[in-house]
CSV table of C-alpha atoms in Angstrom, one decimal:
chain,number,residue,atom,x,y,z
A,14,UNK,CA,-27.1,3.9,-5.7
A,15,UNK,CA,-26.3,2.1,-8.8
A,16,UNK,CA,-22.5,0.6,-9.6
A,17,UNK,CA,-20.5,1.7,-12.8
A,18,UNK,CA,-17.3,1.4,-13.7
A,19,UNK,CA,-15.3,2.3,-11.6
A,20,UNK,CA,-11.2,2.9,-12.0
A,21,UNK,CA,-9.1,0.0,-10.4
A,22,UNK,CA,-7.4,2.6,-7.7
A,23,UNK,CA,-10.8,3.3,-6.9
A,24,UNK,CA,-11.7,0.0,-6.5
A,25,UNK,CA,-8.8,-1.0,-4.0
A,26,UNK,CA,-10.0,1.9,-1.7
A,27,UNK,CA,-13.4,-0.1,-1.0
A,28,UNK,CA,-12.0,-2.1,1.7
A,29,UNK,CA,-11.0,0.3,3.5
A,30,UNK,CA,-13.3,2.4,3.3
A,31,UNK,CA,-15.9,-0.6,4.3
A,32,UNK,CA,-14.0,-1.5,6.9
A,33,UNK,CA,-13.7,2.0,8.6
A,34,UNK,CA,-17.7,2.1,8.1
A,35,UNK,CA,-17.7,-0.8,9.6
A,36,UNK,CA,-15.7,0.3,13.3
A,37,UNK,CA,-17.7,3.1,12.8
A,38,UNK,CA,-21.1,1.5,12.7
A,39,UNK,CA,-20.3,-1.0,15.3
A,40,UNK,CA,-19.5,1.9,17.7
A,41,UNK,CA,-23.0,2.9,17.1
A,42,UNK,CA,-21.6,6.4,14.7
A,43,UNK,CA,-24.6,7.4,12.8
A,44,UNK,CA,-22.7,9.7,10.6
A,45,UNK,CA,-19.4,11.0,9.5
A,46,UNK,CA,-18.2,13.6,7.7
A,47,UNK,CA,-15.5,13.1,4.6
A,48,UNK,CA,-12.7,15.0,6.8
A,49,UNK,CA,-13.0,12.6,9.3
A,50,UNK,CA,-13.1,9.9,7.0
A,51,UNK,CA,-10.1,11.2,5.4
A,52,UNK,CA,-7.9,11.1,8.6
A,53,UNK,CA,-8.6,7.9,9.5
A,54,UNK,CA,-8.1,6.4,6.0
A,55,UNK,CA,-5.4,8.6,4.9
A,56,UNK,CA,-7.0,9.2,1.6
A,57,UNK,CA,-7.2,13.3,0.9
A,58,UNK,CA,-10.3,14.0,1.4
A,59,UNK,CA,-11.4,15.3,-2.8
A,60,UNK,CA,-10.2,11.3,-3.4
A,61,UNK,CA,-13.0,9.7,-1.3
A,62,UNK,CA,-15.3,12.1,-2.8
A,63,UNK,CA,-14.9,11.6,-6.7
A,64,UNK,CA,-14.2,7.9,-5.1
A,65,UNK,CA,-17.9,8.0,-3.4
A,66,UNK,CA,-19.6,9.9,-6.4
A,67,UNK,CA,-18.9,6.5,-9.1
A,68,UNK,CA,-21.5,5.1,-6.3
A,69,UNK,CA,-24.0,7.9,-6.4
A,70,UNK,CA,-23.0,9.0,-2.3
A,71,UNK,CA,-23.0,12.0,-2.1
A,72,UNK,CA,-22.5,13.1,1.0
A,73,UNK,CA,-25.1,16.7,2.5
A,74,UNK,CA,-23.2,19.4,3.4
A,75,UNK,CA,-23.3,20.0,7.0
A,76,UNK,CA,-24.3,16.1,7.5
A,77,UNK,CA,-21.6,14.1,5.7
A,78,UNK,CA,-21.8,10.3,5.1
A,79,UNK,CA,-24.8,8.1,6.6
A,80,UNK,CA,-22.7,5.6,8.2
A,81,UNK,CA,-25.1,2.8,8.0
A,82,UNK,CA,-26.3,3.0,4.6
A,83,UNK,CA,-22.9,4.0,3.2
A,84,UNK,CA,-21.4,0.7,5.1
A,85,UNK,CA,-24.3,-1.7,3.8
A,86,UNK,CA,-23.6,-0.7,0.3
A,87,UNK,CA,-20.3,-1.2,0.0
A,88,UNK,CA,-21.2,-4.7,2.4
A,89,UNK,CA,-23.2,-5.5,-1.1
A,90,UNK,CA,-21.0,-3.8,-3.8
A,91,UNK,CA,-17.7,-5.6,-2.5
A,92,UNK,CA,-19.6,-8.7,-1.9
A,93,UNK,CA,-19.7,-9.6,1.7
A,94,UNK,CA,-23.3,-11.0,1.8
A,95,UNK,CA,-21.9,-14.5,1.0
A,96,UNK,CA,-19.0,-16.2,1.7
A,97,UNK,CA,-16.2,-16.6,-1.0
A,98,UNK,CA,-14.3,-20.0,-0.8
A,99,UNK,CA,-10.1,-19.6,-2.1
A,100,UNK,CA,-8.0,-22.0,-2.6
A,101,UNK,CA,-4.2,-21.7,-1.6
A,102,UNK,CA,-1.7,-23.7,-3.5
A,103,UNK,CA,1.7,-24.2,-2.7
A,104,UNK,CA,2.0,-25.0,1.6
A,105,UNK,CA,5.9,-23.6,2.3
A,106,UNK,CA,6.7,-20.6,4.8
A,107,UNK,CA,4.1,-17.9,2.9
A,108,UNK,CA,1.4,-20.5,2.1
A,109,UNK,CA,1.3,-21.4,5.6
A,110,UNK,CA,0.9,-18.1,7.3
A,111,UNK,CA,-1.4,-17.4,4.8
A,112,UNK,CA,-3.7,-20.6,6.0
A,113,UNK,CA,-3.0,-19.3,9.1
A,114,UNK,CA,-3.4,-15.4,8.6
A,115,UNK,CA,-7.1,-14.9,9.9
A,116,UNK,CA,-8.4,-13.3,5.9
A,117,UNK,CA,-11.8,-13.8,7.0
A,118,UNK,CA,-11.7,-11.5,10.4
A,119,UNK,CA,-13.5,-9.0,8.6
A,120,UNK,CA,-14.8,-10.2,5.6
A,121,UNK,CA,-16.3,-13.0,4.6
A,122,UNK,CA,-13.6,-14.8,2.5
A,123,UNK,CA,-12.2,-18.1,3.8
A,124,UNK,CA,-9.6,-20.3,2.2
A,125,UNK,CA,-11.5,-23.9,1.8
A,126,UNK,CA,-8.6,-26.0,0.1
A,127,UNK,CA,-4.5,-26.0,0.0
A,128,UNK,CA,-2.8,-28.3,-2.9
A,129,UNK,CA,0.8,-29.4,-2.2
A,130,UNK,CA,3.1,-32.0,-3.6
A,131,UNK,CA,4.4,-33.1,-0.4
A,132,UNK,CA,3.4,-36.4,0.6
A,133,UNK,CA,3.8,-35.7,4.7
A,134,UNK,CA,0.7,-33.0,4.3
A,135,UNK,CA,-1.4,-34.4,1.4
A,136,UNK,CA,-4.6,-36.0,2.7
A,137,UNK,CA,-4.6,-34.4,6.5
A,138,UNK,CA,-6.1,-31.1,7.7
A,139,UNK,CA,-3.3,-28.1,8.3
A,140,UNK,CA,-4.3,-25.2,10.2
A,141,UNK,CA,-8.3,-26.4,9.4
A,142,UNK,CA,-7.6,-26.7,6.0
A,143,UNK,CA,-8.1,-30.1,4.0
A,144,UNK,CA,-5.0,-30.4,1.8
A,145,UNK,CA,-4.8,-31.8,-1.7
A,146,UNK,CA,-2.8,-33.2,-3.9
A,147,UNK,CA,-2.1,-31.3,-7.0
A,148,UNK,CA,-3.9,-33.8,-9.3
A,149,UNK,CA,-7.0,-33.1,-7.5
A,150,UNK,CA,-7.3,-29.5,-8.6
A,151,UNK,CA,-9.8,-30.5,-11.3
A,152,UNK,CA,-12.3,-32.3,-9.3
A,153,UNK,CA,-11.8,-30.0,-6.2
A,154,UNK,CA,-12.4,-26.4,-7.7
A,155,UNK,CA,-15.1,-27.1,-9.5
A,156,UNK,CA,-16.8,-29.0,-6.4
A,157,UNK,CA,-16.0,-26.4,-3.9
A,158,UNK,CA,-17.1,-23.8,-6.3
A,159,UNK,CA,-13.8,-22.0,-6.1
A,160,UNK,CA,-13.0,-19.1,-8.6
A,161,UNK,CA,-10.1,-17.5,-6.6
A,162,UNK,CA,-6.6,-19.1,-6.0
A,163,UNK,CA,-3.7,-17.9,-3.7
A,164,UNK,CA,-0.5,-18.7,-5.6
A,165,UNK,CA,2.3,-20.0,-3.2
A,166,UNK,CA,4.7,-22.3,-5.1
A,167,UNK,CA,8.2,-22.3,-6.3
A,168,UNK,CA,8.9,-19.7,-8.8
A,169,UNK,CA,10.2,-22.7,-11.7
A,170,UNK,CA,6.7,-24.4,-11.4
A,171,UNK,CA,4.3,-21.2,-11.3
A,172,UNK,CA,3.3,-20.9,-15.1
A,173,UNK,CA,2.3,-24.9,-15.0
A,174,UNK,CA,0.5,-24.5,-12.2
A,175,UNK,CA,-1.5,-21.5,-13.3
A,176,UNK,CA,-2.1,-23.8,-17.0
A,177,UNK,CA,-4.0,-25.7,-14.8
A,178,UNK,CA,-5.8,-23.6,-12.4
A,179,UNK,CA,-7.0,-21.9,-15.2
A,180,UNK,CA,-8.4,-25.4,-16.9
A,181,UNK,CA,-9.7,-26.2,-13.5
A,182,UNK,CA,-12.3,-22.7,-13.6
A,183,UNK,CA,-10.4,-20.3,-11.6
A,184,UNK,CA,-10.9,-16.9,-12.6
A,185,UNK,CA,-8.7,-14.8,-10.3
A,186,UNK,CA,-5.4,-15.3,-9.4
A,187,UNK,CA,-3.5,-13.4,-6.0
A,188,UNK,CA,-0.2,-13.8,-7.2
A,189,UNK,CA,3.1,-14.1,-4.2
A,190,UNK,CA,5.9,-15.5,-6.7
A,191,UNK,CA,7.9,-13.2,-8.6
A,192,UNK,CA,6.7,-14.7,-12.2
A,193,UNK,CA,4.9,-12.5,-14.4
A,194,UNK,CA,2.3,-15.5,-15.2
A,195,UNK,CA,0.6,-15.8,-19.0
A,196,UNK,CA,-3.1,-16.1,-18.4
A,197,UNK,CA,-6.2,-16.3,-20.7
A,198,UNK,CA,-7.9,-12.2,-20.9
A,199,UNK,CA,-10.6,-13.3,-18.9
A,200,UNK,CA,-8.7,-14.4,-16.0
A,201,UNK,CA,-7.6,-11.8,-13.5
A,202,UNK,CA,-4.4,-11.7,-11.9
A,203,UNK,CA,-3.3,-9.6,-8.8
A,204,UNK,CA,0.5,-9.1,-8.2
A,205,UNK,CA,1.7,-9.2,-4.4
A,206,UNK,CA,5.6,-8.9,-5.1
A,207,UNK,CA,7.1,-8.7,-1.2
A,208,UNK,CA,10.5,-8.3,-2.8
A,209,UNK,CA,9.3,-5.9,-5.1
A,210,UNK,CA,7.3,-3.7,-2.5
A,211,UNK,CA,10.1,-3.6,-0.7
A,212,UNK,CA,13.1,-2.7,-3.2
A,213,UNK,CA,10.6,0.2,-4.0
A,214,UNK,CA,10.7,1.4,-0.5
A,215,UNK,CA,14.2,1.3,-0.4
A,216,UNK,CA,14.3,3.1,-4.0
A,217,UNK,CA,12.1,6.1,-2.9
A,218,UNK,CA,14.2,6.5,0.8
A,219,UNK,CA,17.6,6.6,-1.3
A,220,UNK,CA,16.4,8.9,-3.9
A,221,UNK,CA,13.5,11.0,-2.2
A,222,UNK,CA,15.3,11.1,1.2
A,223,UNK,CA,13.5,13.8,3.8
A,224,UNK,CA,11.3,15.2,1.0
A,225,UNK,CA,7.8,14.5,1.8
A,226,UNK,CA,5.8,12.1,0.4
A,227,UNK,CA,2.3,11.0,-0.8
A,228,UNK,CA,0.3,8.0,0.0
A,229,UNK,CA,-1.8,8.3,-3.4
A,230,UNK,CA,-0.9,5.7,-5.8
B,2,UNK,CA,22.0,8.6,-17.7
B,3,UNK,CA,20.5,10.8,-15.3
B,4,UNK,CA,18.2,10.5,-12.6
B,5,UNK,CA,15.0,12.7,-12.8
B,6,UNK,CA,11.6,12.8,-10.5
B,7,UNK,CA,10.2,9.7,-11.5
B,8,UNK,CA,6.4,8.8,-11.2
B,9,UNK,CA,5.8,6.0,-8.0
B,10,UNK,CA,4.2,3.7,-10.7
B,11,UNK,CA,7.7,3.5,-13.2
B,12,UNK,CA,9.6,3.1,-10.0
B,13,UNK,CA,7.4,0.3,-9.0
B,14,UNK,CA,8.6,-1.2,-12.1
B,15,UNK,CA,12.0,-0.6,-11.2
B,16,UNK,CA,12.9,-3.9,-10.0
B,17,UNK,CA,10.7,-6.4,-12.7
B,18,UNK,CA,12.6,-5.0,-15.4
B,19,UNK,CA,15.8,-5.1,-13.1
B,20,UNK,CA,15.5,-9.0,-12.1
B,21,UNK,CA,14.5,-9.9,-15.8
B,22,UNK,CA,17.7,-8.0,-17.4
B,23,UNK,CA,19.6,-10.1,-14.6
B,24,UNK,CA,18.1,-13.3,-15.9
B,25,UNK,CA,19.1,-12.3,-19.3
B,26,UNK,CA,21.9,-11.1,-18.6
B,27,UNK,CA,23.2,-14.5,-16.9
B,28,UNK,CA,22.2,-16.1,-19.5
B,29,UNK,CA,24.4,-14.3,-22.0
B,30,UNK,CA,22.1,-12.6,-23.9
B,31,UNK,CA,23.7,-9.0,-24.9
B,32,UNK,CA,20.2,-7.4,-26.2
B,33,UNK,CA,16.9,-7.1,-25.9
B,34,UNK,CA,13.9,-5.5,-27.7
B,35,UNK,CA,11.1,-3.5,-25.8
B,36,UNK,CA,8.7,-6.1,-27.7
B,37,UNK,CA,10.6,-8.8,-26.1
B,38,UNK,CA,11.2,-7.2,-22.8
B,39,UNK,CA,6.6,-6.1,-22.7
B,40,UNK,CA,6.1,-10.2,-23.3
B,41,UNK,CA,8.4,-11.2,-20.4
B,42,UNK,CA,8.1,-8.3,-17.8
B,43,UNK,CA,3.7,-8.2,-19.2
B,44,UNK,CA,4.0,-4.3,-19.6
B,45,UNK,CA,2.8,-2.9,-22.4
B,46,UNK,CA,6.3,-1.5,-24.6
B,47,UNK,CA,4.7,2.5,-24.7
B,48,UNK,CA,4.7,2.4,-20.8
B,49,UNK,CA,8.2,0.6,-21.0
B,50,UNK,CA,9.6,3.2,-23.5
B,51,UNK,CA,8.1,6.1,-21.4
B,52,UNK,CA,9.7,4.5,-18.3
B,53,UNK,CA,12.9,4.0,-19.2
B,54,UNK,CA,12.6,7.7,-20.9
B,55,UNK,CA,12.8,8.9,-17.4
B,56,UNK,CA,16.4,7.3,-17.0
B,57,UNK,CA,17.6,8.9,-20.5
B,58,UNK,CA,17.9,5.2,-21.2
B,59,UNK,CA,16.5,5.3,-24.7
B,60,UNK,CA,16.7,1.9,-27.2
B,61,UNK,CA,18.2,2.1,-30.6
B,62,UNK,CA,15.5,0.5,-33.3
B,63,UNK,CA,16.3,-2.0,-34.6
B,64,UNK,CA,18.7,-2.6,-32.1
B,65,UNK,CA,16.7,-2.8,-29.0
B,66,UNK,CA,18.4,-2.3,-25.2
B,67,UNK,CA,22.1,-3.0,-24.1
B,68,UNK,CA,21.2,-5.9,-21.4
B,69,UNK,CA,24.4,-5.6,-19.5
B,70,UNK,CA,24.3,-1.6,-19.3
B,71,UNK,CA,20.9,-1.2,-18.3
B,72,UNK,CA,20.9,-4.0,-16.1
B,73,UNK,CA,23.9,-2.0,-14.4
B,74,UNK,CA,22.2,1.1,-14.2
B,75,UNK,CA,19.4,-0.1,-12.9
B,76,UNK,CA,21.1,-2.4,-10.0
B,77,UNK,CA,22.4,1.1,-9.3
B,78,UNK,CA,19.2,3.2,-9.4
B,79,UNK,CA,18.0,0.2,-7.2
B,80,UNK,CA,20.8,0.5,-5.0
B,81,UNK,CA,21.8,-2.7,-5.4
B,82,UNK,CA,25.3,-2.6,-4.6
B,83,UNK,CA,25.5,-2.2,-1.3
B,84,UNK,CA,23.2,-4.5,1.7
B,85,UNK,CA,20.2,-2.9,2.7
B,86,UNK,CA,19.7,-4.3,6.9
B,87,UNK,CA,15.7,-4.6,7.3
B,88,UNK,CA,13.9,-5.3,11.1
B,89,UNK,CA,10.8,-7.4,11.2
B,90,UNK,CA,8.8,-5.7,14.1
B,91,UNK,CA,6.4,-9.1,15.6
B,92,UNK,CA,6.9,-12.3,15.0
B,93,UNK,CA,3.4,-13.9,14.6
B,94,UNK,CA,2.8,-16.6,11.7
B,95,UNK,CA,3.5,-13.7,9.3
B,96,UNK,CA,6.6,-12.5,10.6
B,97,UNK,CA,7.7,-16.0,11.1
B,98,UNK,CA,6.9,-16.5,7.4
B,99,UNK,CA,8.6,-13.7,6.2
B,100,UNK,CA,11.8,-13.9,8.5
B,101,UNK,CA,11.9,-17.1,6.6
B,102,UNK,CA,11.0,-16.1,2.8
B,103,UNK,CA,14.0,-15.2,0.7
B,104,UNK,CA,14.4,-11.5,0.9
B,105,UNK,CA,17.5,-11.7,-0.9
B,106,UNK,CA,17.4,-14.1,-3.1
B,107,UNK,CA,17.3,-11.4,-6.0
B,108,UNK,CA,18.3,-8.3,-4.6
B,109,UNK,CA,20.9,-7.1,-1.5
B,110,UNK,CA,18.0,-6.9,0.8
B,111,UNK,CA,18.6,-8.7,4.3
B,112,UNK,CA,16.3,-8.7,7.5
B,113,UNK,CA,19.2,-8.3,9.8
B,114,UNK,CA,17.3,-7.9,13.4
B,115,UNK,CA,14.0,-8.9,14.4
B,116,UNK,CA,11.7,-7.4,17.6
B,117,UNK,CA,8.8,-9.5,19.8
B,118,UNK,CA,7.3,-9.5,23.1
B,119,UNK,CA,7.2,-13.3,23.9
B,120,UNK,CA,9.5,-14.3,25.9
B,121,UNK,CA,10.2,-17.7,24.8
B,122,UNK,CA,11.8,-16.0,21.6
B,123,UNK,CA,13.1,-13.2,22.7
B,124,UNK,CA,17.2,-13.4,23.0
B,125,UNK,CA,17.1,-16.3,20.4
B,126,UNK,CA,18.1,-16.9,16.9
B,127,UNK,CA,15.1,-16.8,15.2
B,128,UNK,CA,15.2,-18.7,11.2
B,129,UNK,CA,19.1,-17.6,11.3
B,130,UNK,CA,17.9,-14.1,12.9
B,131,UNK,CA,18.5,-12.5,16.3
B,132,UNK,CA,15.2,-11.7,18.4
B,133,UNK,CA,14.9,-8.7,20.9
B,134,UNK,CA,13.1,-7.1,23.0
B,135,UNK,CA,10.7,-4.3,21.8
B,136,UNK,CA,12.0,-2.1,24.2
B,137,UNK,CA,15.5,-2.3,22.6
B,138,UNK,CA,14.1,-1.1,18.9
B,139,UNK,CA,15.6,2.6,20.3
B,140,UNK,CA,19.1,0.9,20.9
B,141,UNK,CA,19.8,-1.2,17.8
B,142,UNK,CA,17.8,0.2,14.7
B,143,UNK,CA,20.4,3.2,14.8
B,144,UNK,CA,23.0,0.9,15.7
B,145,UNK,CA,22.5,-1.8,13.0
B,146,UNK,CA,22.0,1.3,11.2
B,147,UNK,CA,18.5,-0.4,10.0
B,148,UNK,CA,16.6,2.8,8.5
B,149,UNK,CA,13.3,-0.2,7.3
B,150,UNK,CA,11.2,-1.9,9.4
B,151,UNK,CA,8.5,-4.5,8.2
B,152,UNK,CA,5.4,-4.3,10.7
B,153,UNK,CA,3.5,-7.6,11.9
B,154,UNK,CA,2.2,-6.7,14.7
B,155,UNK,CA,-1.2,-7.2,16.0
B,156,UNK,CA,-3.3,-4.2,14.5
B,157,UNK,CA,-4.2,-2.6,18.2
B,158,UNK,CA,-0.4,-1.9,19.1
B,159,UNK,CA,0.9,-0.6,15.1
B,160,UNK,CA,0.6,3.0,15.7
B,161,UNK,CA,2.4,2.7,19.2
B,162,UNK,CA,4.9,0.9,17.8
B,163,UNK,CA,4.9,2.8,14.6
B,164,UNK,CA,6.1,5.5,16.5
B,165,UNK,CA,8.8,4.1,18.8
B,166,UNK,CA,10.2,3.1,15.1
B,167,UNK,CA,10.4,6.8,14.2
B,168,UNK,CA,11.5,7.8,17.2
B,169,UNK,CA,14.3,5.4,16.5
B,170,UNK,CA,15.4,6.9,13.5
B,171,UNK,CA,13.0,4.4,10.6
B,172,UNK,CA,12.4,6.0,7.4
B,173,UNK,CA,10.7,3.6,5.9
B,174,UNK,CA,8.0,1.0,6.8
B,175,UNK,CA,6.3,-1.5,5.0
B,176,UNK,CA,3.1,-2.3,6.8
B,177,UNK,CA,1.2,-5.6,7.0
B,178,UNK,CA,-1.5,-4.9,9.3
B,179,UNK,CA,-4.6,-3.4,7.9
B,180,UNK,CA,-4.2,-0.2,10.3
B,181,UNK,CA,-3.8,2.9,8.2
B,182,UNK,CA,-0.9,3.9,10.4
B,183,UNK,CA,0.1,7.9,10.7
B,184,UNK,CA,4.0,9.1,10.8
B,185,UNK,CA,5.7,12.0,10.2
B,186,UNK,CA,5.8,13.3,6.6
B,187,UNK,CA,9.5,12.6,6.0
B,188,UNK,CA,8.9,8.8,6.8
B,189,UNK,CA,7.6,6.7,3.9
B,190,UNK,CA,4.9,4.1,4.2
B,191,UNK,CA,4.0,0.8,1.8
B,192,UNK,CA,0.9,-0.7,3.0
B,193,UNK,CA,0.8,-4.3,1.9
B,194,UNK,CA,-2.5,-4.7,3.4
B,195,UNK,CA,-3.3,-8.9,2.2
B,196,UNK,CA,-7.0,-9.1,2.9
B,197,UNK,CA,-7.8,-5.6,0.5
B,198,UNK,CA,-5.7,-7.2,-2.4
B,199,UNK,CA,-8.2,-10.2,-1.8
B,200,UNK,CA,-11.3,-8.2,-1.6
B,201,UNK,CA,-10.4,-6.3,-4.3
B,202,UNK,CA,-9.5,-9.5,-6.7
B,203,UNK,CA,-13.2,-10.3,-5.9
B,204,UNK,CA,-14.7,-7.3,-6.2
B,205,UNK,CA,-13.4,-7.3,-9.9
B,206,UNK,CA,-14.2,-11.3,-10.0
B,207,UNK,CA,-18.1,-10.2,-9.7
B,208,UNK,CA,-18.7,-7.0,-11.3
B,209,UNK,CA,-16.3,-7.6,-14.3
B,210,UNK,CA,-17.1,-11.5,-14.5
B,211,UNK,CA,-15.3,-12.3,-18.8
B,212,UNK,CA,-14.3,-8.6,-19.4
B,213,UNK,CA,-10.6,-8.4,-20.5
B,214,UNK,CA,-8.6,-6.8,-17.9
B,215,UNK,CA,-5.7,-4.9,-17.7
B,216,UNK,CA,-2.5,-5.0,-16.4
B,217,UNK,CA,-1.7,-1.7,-15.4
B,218,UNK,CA,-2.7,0.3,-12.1
């Protein structure tokens, strides 16, 4: 199976895909067919099939999906064979469940460094994790190898903070404030808007009340 | 203006062009041009034009948008006039985090009730909000006349719990755990699943390593 490009909806569908492969396998299911799949991931099941073909699976009629060679690929293609270090920055409320939210329960992903202003945490270990001071961002991220940053601040310092992330070598961003952040083309940046994702919910119940609707993107 | 079917990707946008008129509108300023509006809200102007198309909302050239009117209409699309009442179903270190993150800051969006099993929170005041019982979800969602619940429970009890919340009248839920949970077709789901938007961040990190990247979904 050789990777392509592959569209960006496709692309968030990995996880959960590998992660469903993954319960599978571990239950000792040697194969499963793309109905099955599609109930238990919610994704129709014509999706997981164009999805699966950017990969080259393609499933035999009658037989379906090999679950353990279908899991270990996307193991490989969404990088699980090593661990990725992030680093969180900003330690309020979110930053703190987030050093605390167990990311690494079925991946292999683990935040390695927070940065904070506040004296009280700087320099001591909170929830396992070594905390910074900001300053330290350029010796640390390089050091630690990180290329992935959670952003947790104030929304007033967010663009600053991201200047100098960026100078620092971090090429993905997983952004919770509600600043659209400038960043250099090469730099990736993934939007998590709580307030957002929520004043859309509320948008489609008040204007698409009792109607059904679709998961698809 | 009139409200038509929108696509789920405009109405995404819905409320990052809403809180960026609002900024500019509290600062006095009485237009704005798509140009300027793409640079601050970092969407492209054809996919502003073609959203705002949808809301008959269409900007004069050379002229640009009427801040305060759209601004209106969209706090009114957005529902914005009246206090939306949200429950927070489990309070673990996410809930907690959330119960405590500013909901409202920008929008009329409160967490009015929230529901646990432990006992040492249960019947408290919880961050400013009142903690029950699960088993009391089927009393007050319909009487707070909560139709949202935010779900942070522990991924083996979300689909139990899922439907006691539709059995208590929810028509909405935005989920946190990384359970792809079934309802009824007339209930609405937003999966905000943390450790996917992670793993897909990477996933982009190492097979598009210095490509420009987009934006849009």
């Amino acid at each position: 199976m050789s990777t392509q490009k592959i569209p960006q909806a496709t692309a968030k569908r990995l996880p959960i895909y590998y992660r469903y492969l993954k319960i599978l396998n571990d239950a000792g299911k040697e194969r499963v067919s793309s109905t099955e799949l599609s109930d238990a991931v919610k994704v129709d099941s014509a999706t997981i099939r164009r999805d699966f073909s950017y990969f080259g699976a393609l499933g035999k009629r009658g037989y379906g999906y090999d679950v353990e060679n279908l899991m270990k690929f996307f193991s490989k293609t969404l990088n699980q064979d090593h661990l990725t270090s992030v680093a969180l920055i900003g330690v309020g409320n979110l930053g703190h469940a987030l050093l605390n939210y167990n990311f690494h329960q079925n991946n292999n992903t683990r935040i390695s460094a927070a940065f904070d202003v506040k004296e009280e945490i700087v320099g001591t270990i909170y929830s396992g994790i070594p905390v910074y001071q900001m300053d330290e961002m350029m010796e640390q991220i390089p050091l630690q190898q990180i290329e992935i940053a959670i952003l947790t601040v104030p929304a007033q310092v967010a663009q600053d903070t991201v200047n100098k992330l960026v100078e620092a070598g971090v090429k993905g961003i997983m952004n919770f404030t509600p600043v659209r952040i400038t960043v250099p083309k090469n730099v990736r940046v993934q939007n998590v808007d709580l307030t957002n994702e929520l004043q859309t919910l509320i948008y489609f119940l008040d204007n698409y009340a009792g109607e059904e609707v679709s998961e698809e993107e």
